Every structure is written in C-alpha cells, then in structure tokens.
mmCIF file with all atom_site columns, C-alpha atoms in Angstrom:
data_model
loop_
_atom_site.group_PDB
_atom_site.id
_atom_site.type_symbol
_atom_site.label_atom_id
_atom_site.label_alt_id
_atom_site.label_comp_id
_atom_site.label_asym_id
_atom_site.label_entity_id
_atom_site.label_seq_id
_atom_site.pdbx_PDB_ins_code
_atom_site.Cartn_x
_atom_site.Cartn_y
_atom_site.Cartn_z
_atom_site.occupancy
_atom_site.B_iso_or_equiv
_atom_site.pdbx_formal_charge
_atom_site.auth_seq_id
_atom_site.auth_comp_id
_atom_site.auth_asym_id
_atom_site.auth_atom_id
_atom_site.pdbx_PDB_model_num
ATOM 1  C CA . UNK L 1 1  ? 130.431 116.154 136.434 1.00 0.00 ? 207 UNK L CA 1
ATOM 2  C CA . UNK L 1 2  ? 133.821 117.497 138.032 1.00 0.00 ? 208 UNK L CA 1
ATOM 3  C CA . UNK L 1 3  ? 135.664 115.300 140.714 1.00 0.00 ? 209 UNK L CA 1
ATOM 4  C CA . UNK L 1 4  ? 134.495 118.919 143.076 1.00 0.00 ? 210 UNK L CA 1
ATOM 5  C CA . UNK L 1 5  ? 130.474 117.740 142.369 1.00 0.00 ? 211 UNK L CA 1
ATOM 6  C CA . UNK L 1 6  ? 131.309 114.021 143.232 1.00 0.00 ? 212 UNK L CA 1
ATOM 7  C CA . UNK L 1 7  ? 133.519 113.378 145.415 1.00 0.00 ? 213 UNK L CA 1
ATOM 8  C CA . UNK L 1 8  ? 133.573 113.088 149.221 1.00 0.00 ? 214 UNK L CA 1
ATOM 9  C CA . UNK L 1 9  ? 136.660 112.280 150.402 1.00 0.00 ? 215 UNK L CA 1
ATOM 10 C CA . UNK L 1 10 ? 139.871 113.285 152.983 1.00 0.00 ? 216 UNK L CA 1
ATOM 11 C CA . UNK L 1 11 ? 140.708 116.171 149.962 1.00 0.00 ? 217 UNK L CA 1
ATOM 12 C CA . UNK L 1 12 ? 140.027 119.513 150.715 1.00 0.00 ? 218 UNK L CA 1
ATOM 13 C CA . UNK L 1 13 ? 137.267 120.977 148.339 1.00 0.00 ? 219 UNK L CA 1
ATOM 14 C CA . UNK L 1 14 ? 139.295 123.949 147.637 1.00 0.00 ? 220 UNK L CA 1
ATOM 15 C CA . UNK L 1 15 ? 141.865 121.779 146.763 1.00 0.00 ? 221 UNK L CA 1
ATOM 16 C CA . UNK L 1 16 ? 140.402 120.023 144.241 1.00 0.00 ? 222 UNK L CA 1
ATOM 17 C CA . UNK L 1 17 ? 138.780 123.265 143.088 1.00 0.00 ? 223 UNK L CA 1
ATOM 18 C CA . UNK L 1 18 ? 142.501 124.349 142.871 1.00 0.00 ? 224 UNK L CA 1
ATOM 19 C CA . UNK L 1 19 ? 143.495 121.763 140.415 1.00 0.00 ? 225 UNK L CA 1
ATOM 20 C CA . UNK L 1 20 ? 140.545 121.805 138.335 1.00 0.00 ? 226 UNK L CA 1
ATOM 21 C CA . UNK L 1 21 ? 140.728 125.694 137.520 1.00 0.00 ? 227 UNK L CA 1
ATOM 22 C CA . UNK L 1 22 ? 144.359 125.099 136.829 1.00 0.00 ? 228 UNK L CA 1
ATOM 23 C CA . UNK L 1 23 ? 143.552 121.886 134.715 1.00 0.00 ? 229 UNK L CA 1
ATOM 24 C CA . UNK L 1 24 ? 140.988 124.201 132.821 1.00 0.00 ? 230 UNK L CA 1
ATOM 25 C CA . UNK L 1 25 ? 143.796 127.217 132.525 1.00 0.00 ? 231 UNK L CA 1
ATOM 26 C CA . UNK L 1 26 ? 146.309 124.757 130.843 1.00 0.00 ? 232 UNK L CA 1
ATOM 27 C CA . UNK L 1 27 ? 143.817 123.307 128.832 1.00 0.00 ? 233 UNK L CA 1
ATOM 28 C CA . UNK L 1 28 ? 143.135 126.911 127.366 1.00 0.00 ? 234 UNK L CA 1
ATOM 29 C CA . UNK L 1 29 ? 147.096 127.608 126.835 1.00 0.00 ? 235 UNK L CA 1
ATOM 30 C CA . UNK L 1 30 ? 147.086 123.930 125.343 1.00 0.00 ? 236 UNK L CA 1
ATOM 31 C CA . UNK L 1 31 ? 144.437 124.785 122.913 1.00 0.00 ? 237 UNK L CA 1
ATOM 32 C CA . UNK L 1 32 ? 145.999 127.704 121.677 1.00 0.00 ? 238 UNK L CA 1
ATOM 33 C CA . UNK L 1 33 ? 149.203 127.136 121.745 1.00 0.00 ? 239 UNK L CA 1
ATOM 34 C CA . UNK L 1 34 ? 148.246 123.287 119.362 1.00 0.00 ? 240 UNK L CA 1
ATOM 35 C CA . UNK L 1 35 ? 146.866 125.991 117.243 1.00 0.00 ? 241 UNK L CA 1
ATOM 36 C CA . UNK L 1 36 ? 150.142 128.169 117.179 1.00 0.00 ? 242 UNK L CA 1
ATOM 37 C CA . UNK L 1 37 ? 151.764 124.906 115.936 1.00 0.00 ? 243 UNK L CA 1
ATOM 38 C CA . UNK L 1 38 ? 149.283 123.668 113.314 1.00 0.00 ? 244 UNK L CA 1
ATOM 39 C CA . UNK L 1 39 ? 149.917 127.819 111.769 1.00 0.00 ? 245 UNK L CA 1
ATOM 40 C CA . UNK L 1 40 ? 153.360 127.133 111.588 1.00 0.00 ? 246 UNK L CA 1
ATOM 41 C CA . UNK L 1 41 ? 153.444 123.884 110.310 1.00 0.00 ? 247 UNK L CA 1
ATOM 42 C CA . UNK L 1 42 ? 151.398 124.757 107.370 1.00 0.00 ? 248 UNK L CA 1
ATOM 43 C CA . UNK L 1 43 ? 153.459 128.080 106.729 1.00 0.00 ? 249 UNK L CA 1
ATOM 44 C CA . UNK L 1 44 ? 156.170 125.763 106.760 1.00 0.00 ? 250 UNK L CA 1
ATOM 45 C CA . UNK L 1 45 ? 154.995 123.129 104.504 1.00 0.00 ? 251 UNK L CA 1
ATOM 46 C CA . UNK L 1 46 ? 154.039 126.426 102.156 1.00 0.00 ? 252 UNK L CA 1
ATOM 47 C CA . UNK L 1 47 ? 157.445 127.192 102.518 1.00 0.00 ? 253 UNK L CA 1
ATOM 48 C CA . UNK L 1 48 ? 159.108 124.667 101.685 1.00 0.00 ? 254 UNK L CA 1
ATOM 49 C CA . UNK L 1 49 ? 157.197 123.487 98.570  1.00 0.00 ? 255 UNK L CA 1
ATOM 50 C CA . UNK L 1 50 ? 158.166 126.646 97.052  1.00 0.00 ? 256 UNK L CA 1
ATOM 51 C CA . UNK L 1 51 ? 161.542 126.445 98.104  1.00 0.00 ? 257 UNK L CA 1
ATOM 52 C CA . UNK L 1 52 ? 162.089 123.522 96.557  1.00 0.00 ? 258 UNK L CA 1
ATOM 53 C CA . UNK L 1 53 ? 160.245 124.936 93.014  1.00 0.00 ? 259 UNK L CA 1
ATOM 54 C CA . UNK L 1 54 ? 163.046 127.785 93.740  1.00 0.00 ? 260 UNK L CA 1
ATOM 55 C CA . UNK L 1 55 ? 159.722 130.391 93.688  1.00 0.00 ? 261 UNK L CA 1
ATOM 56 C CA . UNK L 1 56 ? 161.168 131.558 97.449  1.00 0.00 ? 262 UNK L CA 1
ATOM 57 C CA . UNK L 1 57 ? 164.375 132.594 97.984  1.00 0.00 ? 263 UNK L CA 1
ATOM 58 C CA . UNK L 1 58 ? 164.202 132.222 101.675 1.00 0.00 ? 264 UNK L CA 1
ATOM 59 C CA . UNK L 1 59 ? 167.639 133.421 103.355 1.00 0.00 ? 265 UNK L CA 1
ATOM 60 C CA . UNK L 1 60 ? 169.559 130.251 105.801 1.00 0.00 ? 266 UNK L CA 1
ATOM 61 C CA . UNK L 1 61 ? 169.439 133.056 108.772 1.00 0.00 ? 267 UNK L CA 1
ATOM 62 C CA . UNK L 1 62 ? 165.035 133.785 107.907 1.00 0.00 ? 268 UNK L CA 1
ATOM 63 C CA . UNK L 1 63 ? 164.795 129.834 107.365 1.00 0.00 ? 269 UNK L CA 1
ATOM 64 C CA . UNK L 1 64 ? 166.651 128.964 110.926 1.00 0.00 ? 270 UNK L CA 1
ATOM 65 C CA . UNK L 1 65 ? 164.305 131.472 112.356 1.00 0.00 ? 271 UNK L CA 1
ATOM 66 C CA . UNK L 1 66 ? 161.480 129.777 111.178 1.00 0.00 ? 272 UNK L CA 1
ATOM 67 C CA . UNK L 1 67 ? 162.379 126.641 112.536 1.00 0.00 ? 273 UNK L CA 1
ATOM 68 C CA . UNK L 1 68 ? 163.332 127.914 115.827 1.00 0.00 ? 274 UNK L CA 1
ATOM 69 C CA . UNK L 1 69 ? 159.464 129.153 116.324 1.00 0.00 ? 275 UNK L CA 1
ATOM 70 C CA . UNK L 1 70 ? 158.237 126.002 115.163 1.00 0.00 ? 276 UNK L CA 1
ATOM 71 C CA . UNK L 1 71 ? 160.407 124.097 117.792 1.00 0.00 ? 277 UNK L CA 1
ATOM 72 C CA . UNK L 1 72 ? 159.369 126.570 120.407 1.00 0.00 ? 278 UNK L CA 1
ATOM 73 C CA . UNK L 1 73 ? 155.891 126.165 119.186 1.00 0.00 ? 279 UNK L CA 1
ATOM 74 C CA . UNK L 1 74 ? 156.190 122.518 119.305 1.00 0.00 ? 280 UNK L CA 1
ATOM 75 C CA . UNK L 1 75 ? 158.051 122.660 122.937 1.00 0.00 ? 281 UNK L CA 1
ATOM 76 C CA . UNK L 1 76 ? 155.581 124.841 124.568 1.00 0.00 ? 282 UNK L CA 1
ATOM 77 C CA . UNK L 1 77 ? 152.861 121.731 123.450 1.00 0.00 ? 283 UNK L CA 1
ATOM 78 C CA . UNK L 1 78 ? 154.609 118.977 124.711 1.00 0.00 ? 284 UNK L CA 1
ATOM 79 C CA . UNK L 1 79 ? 155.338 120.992 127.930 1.00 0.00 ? 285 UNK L CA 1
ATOM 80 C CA . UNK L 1 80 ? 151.939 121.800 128.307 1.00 0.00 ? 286 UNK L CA 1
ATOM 81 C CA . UNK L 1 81 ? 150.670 118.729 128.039 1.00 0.00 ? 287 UNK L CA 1
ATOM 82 C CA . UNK L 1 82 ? 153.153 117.352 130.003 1.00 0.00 ? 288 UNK L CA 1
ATOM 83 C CA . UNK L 1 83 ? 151.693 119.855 133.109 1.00 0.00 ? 289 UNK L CA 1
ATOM 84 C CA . UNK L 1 84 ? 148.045 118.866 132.217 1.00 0.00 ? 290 UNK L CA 1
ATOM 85 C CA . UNK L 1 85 ? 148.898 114.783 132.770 1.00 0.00 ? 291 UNK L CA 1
ATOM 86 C CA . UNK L 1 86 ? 150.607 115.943 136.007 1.00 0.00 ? 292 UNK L CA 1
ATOM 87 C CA . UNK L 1 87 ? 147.947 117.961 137.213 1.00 0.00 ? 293 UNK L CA 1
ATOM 88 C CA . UNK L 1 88 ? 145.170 115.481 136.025 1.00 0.00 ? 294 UNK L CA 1
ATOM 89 C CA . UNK L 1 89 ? 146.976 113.050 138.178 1.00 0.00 ? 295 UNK L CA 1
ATOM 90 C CA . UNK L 1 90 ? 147.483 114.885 141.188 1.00 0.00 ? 296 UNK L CA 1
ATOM 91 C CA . UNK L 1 91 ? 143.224 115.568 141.190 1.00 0.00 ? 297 UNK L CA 1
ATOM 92 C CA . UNK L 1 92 ? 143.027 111.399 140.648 1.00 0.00 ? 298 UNK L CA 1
ATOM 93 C CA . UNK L 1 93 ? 145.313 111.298 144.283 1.00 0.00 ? 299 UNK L CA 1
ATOM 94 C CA . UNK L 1 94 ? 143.195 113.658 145.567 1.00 0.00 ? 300 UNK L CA 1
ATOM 95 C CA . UNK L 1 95 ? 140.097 111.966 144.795 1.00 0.00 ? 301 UNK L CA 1
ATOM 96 C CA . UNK L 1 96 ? 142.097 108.311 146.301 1.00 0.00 ? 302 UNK L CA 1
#
C-alpha cells in the first residue's frame, strides 16, 4: 500500500502523489542505469584478464575511455540513489 492509500494527514494528496511518481521514475533510471554498470564491469573484468594474458592489445587512450564510462556509469548510480533516499524522505515528512 502507498503512503497516497494510507495516509490522512496535513500533506496534500497530490503532493504525496508527486513524490511517489517521482520515487517510481528514479527507481526506473536506478534500475537501468545498476544494469549499465554491472555491463561494464564485466566487459571490464573481460578486458582486463586478457590484457594481462597480452591476447588484447587495448590502446592507454581506448583503455582511459573505458574507465571514464565505467566511472560515469558508476556516478550516475550513486547519484541516483542518492535522489531516491532524498525523495523517500521527503514522502516520510510528508506523511509526519
């Protein structure tokens, strides 16, 4: 049940409707966007194994490129989570 079904309160139901579609949107982006990550980590952990068997000879500029998705990758989940706590406990105030 959503705080909108339960709660009766001094928040505005369109409020709280607010925050829960936008809890629901970033949840969405979250999902995918963990999934971006997991992709690159495991091209990266290909990568690298064969790097290091020398079966990959992966240029410094194509390697730092690599990285610098993974890091955005890995940004873009830590922001969005970071959103997702903030929104989460902006519906809890509500619901106070």
């Amino acid at each position: 049940m959503t705080y909108s079904q339960r709660l009766s309160g001094a928040a505005s139901l369109s409020e709280i409707m607010h925050l829960e579609h936008q809890i629901k949107h970033v949840k969405e982006k979250q999902a995918a966007a963990d999934e971006s990550l997991k992709q690159y980590k495991q091209q990266w952990a290909k990568y690298a194994t064969k790097l290091q068997k020398g079966e990959l000879p992966l240029e410094a500029a194509e390697r730092q490129a690599f990285q610098v998705k993974l890091e955005a990758a890995q940004t873009l989940v830590n922001t969005l989570t970071a959103q997702l706590d903030e929104l989460e406990m902006a519906l809890e105030e509500l619901g106070d």
